[in-house]
mmCIF file of C-alpha atoms and ligand atoms in Angstrom:
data_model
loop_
_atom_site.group_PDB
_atom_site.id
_atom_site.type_symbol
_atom_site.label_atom_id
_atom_site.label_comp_id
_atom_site.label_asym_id
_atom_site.label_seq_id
_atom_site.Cartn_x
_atom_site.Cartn_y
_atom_site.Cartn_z
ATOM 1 C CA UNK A 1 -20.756 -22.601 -23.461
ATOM 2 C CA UNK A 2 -19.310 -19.531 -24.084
ATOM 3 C CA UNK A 3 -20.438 -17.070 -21.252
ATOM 4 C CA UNK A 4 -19.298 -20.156 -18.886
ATOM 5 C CA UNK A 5 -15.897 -19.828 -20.435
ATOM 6 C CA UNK A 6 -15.808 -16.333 -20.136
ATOM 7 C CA UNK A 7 -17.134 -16.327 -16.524
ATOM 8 C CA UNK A 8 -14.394 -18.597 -15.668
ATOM 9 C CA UNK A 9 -11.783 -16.539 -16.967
ATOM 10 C CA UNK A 10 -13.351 -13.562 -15.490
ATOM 11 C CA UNK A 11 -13.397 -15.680 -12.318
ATOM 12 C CA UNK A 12 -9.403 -16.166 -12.412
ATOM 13 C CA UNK A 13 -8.797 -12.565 -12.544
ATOM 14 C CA UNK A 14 -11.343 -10.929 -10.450
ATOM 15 C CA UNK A 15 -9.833 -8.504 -7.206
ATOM 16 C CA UNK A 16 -9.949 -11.493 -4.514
ATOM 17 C CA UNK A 17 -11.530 -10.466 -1.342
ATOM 18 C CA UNK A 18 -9.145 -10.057 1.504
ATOM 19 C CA UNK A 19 -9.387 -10.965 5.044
ATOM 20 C CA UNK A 20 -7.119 -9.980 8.329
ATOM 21 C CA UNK A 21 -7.457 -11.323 11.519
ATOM 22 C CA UNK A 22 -7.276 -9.362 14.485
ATOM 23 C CA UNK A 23 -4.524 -9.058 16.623
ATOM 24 C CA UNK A 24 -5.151 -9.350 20.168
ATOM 25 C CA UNK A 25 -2.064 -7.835 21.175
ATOM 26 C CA UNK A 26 -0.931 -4.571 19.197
ATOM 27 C CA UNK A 27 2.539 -5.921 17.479
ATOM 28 C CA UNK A 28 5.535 -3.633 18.543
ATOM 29 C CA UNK A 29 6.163 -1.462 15.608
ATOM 30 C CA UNK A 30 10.261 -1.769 15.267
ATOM 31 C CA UNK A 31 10.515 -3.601 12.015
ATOM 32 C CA UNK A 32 11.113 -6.886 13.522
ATOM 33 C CA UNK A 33 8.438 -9.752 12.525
ATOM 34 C CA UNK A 34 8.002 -11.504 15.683
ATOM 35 C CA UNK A 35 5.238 -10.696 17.186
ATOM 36 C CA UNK A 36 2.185 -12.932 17.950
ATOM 37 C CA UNK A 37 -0.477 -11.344 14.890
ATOM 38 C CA UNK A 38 2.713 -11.318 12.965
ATOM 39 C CA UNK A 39 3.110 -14.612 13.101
ATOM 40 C CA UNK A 40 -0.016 -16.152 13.273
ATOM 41 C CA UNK A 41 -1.425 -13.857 9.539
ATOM 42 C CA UNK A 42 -0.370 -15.742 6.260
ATOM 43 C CA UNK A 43 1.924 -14.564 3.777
ATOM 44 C CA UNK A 44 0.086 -12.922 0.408
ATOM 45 C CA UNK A 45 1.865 -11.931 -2.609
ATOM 46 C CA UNK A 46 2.944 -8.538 -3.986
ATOM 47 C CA UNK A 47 3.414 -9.926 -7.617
ATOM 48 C CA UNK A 48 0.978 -7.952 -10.258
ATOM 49 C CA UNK A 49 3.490 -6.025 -12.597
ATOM 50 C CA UNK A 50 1.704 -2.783 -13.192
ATOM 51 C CA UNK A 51 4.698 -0.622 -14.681
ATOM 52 C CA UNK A 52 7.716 -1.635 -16.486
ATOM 53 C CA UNK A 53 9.430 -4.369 -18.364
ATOM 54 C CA UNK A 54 9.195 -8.496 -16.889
ATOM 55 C CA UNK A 55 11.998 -8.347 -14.147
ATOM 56 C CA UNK A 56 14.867 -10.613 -14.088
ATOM 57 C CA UNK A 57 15.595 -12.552 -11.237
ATOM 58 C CA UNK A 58 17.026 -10.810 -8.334
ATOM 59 C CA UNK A 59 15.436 -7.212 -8.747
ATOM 60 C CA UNK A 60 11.919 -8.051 -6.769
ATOM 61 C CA UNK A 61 9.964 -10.216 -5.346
ATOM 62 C CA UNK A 62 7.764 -8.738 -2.350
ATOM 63 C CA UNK A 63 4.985 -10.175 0.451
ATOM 64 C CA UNK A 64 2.688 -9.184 2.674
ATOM 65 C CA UNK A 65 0.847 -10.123 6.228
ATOM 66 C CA UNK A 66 -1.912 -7.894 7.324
ATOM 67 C CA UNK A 67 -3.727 -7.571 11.055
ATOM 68 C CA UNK A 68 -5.837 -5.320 12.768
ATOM 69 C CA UNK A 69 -7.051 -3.521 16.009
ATOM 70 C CA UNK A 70 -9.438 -0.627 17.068
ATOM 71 C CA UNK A 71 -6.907 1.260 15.984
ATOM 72 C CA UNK A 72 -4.686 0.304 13.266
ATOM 73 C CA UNK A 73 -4.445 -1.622 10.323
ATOM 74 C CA UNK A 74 -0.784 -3.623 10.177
ATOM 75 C CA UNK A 75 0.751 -3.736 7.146
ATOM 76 C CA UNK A 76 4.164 -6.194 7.596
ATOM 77 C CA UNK A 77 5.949 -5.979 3.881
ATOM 78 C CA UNK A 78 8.970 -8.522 3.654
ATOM 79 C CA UNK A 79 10.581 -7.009 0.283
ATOM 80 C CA UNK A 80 13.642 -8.469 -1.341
ATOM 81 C CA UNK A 81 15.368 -5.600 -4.019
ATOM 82 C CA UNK A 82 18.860 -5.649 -5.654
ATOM 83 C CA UNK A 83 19.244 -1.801 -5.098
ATOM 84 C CA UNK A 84 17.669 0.850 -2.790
ATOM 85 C CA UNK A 85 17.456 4.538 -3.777
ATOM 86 C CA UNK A 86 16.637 8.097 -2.926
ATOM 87 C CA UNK A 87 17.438 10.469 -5.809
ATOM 88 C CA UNK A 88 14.747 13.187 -4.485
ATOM 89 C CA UNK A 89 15.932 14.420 -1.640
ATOM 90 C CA UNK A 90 13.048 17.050 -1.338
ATOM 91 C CA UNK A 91 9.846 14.555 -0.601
ATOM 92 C CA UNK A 92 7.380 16.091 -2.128
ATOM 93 C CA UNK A 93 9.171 16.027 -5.323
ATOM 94 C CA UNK A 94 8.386 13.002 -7.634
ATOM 95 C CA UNK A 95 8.643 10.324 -4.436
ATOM 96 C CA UNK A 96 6.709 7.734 -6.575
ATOM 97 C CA UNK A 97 10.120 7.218 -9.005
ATOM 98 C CA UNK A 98 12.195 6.484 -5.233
ATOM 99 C CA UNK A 99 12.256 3.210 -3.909
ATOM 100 C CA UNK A 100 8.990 3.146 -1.554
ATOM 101 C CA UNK A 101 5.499 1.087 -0.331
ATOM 102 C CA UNK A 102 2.521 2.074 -1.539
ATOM 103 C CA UNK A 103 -0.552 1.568 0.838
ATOM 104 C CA UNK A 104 -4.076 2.230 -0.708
ATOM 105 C CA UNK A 105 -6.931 2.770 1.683
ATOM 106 C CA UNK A 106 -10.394 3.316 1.019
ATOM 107 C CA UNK A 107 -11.951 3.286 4.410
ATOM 108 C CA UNK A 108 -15.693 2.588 3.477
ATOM 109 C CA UNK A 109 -15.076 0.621 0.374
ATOM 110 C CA UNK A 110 -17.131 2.402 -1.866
ATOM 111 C CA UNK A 111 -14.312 2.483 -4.719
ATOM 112 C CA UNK A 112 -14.472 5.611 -7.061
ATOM 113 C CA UNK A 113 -11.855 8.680 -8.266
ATOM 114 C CA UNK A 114 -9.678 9.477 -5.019
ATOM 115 C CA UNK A 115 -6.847 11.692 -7.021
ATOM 116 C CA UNK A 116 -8.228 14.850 -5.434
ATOM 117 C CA UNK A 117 -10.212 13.616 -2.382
ATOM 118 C CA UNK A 118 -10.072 11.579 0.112
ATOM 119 C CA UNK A 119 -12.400 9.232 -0.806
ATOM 120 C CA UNK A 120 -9.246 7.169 -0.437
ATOM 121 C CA UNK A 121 -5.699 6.937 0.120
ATOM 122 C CA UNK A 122 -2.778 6.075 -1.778
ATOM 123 C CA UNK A 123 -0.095 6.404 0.747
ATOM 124 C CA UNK A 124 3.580 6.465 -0.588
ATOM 125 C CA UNK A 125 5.730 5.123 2.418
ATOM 126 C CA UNK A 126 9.449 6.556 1.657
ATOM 127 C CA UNK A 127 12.404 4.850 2.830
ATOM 128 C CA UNK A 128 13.354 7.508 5.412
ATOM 129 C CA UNK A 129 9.528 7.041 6.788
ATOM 130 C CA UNK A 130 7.950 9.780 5.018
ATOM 131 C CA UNK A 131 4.023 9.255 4.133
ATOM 132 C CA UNK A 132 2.904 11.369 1.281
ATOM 133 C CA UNK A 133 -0.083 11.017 -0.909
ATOM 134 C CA UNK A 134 -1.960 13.964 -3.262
ATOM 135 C CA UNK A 135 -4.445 16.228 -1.338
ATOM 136 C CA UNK A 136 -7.656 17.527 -2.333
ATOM 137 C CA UNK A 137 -5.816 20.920 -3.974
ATOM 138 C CA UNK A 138 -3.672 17.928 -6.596
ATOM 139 C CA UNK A 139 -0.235 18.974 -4.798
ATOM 140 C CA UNK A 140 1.124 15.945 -2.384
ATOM 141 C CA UNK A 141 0.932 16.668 1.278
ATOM 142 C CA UNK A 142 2.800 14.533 3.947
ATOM 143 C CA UNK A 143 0.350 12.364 6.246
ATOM 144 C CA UNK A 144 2.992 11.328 8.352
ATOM 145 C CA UNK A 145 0.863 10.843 11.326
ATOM 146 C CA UNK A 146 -1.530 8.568 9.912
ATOM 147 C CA UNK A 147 1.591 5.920 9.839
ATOM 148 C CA UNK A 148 4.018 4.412 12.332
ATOM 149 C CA UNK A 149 6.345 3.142 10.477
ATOM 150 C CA UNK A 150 10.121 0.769 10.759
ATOM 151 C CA UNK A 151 12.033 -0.574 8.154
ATOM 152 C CA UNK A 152 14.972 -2.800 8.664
ATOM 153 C CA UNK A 153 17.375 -3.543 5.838
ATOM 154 C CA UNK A 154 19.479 -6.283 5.873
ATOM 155 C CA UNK A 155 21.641 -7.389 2.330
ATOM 156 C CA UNK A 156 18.447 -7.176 0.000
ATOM 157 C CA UNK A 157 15.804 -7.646 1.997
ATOM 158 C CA UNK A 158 13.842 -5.305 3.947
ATOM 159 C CA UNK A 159 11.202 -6.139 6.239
ATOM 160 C CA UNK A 160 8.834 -2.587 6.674
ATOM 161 C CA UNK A 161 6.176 -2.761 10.118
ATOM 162 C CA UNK A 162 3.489 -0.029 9.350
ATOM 163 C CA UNK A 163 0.474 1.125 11.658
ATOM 164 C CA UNK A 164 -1.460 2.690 9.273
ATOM 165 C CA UNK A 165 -4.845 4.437 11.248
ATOM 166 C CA UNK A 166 -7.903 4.528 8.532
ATOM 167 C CA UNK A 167 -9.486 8.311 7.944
ATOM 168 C CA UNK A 168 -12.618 8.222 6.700
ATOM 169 C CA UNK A 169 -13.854 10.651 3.578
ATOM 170 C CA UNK A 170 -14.634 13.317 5.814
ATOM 171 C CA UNK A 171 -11.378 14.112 6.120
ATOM 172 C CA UNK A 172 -10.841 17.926 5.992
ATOM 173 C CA UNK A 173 -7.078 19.237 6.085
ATOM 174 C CA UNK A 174 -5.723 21.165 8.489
ATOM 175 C CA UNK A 175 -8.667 20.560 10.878
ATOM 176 C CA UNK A 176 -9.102 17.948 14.001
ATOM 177 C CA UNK A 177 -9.547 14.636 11.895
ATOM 178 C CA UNK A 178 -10.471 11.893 14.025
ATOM 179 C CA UNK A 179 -9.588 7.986 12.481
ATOM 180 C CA UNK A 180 -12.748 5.140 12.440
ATOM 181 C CA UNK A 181 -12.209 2.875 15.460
ATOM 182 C CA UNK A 182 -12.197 -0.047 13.505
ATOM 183 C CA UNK A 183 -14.653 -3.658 14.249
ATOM 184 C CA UNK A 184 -14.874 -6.462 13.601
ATOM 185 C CA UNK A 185 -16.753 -6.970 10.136
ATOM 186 C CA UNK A 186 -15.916 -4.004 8.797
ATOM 187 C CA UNK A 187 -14.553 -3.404 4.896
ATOM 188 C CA UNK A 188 -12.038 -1.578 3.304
ATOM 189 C CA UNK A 189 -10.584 -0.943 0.170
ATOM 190 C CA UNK A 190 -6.943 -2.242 -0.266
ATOM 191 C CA UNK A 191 -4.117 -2.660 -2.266
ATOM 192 C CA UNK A 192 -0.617 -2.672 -1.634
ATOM 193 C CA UNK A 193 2.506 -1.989 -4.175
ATOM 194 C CA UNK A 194 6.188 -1.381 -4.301
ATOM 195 C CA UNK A 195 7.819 1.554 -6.496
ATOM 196 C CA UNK A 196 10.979 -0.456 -7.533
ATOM 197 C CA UNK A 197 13.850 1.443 -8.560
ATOM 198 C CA UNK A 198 17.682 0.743 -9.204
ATOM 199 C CA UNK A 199 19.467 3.133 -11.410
ATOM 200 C CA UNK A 200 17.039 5.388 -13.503
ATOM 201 C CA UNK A 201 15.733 8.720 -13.511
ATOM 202 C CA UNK A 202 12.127 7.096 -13.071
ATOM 203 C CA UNK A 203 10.563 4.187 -11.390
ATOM 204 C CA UNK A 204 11.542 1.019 -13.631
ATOM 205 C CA UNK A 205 8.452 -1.275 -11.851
ATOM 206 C CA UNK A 206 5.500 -1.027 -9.913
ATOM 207 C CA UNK A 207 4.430 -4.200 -8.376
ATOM 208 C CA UNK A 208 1.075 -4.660 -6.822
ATOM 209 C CA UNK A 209 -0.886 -7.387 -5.495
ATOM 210 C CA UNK A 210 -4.127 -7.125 -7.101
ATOM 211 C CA UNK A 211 -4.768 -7.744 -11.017
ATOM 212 C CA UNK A 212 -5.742 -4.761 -12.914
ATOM 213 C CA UNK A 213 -7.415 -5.244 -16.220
ATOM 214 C CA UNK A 214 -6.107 -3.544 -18.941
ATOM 215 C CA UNK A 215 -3.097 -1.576 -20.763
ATOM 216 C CA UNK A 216 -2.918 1.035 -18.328
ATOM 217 C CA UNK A 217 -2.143 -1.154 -14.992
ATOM 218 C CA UNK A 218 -1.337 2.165 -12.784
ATOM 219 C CA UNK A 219 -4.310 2.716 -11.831
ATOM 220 C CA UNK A 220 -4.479 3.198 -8.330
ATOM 221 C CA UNK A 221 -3.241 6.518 -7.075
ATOM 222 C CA UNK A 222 -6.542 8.192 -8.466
ATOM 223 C CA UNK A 223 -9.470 5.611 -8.124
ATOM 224 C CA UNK A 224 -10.231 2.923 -5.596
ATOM 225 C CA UNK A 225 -11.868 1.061 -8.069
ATOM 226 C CA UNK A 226 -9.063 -1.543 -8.683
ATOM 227 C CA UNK A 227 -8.253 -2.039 -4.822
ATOM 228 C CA UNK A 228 -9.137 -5.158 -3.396
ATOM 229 C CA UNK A 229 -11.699 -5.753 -0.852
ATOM 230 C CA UNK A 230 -10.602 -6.258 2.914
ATOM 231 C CA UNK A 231 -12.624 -7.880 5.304
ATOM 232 C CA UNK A 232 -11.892 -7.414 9.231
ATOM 233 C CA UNK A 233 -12.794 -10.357 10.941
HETATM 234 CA CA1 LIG B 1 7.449 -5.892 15.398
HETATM 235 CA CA1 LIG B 2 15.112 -3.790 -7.962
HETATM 236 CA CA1 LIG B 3 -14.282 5.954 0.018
HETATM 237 CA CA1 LIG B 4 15.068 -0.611 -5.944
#
């Protein structure tokens, strides 16, 4: 009886396996939700507290549709927050504690330590557009043309429209890096999170959308291990 019980439990918190459609017509990256992939992907939930205290009503709640082409994966992130902030104004310098979306990419799936590789990405999406994630020498780096990117704030919600383009591990830096031309069938490693904060020196919540077992919950900036698995169909 007892290792049924416990696979069941297991069973109710294991990373679900993801699936995006693809969209036959590349969506218009301007931060606007209309457009036909947009429409047609359903809404998944950016609700996993990995950092901070439970949240009252009113300071987050966050969603997510994703889609595909040969060239992109779309990331559409409809994110309601009481308060949006930028106290770093260099963005290299501690961008994780500034409002932003996290995108983790691991372009072959094979999970593992990422912190100083690029066996996968953990790209921090600031609110002015920036894309910064750690390189291979542990200093960030921006990798702001790996995104297109558009937010559009209006009151306390803000709907972001990324094109994220997937590098594989053979990424080298400051050399010709050329992205996978992605197919149908193919899997990644994904998450997605939200750095949430209002009115503090550091971050007050990290949100994600994938249960991570344990204490320590922030997990994945330096292994793909906890990322879910995303299936291009
Ligand atoms: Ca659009
Ligand atoms: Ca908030
Ligand atoms: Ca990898
Ligand atoms: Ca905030």
């Amino acid at each position: 009886m007892l290792p049924i019980v416990i696979t069941l439990i297991a069973s109710l918190f294991a990373t679900p396996t993801l699936v995006a459609n693809k969209a036959t017509k590349a969506p218009i990256i301007d931060g606007k939700p209309t457009d036909a992939c947009s429409k047609a992907a359903t809404w998944l939930p950016i609700d996993q507290v990995w950092l901070g205290k439970p949240m009252a009503k009113g300071d987050f709640k966050g969603r997510y549709k994703l889609s595909w082409d040969s060239k992109y994966l779309y990331v559409l992130a409809e994110i309601e927050d009481d308060t949006l902030i930028d106290i770093h104004p260099d963005g290299l310098d501690k961008y994780w504690d500034d409002d932003c979306l996290e995108i983790f990419i691991d372009a072959d799936a094979s999970g593992g330590d990422h912190l100083a590789s690029y066996n996968a990405w953990a790209y921090h999406t600031a609110l002015d557009g920036k894309t910064t994630d750690f390189g291979p020498n542990s200093k960030p780096h921006y990798y702001n043309e790996h995104v297109i990117t558009k937010r559009i704030t209006k009151g306390n919600k803000t709907v972001w429209e990324c094109a994220y383009a997937i590098y594989p591990d053979t990424y080298v830096d400051r050399e010709k890096n050329t992205p996978l031309t992605l197919k149908k069938g193919h899997t990644l490693g994904f998450a997605i999170a939200y750095c949430d904060n209002d009115k503090s020196p550091e971050r007050e919540n990290f949100i994600g959308n994938v249960f991570v077992a344990g204490e320590d919950k922030n997990q994945g900036y330096k292994t793909a291990d906890i990322f879910a698995k995303l299936v291009l169909k």
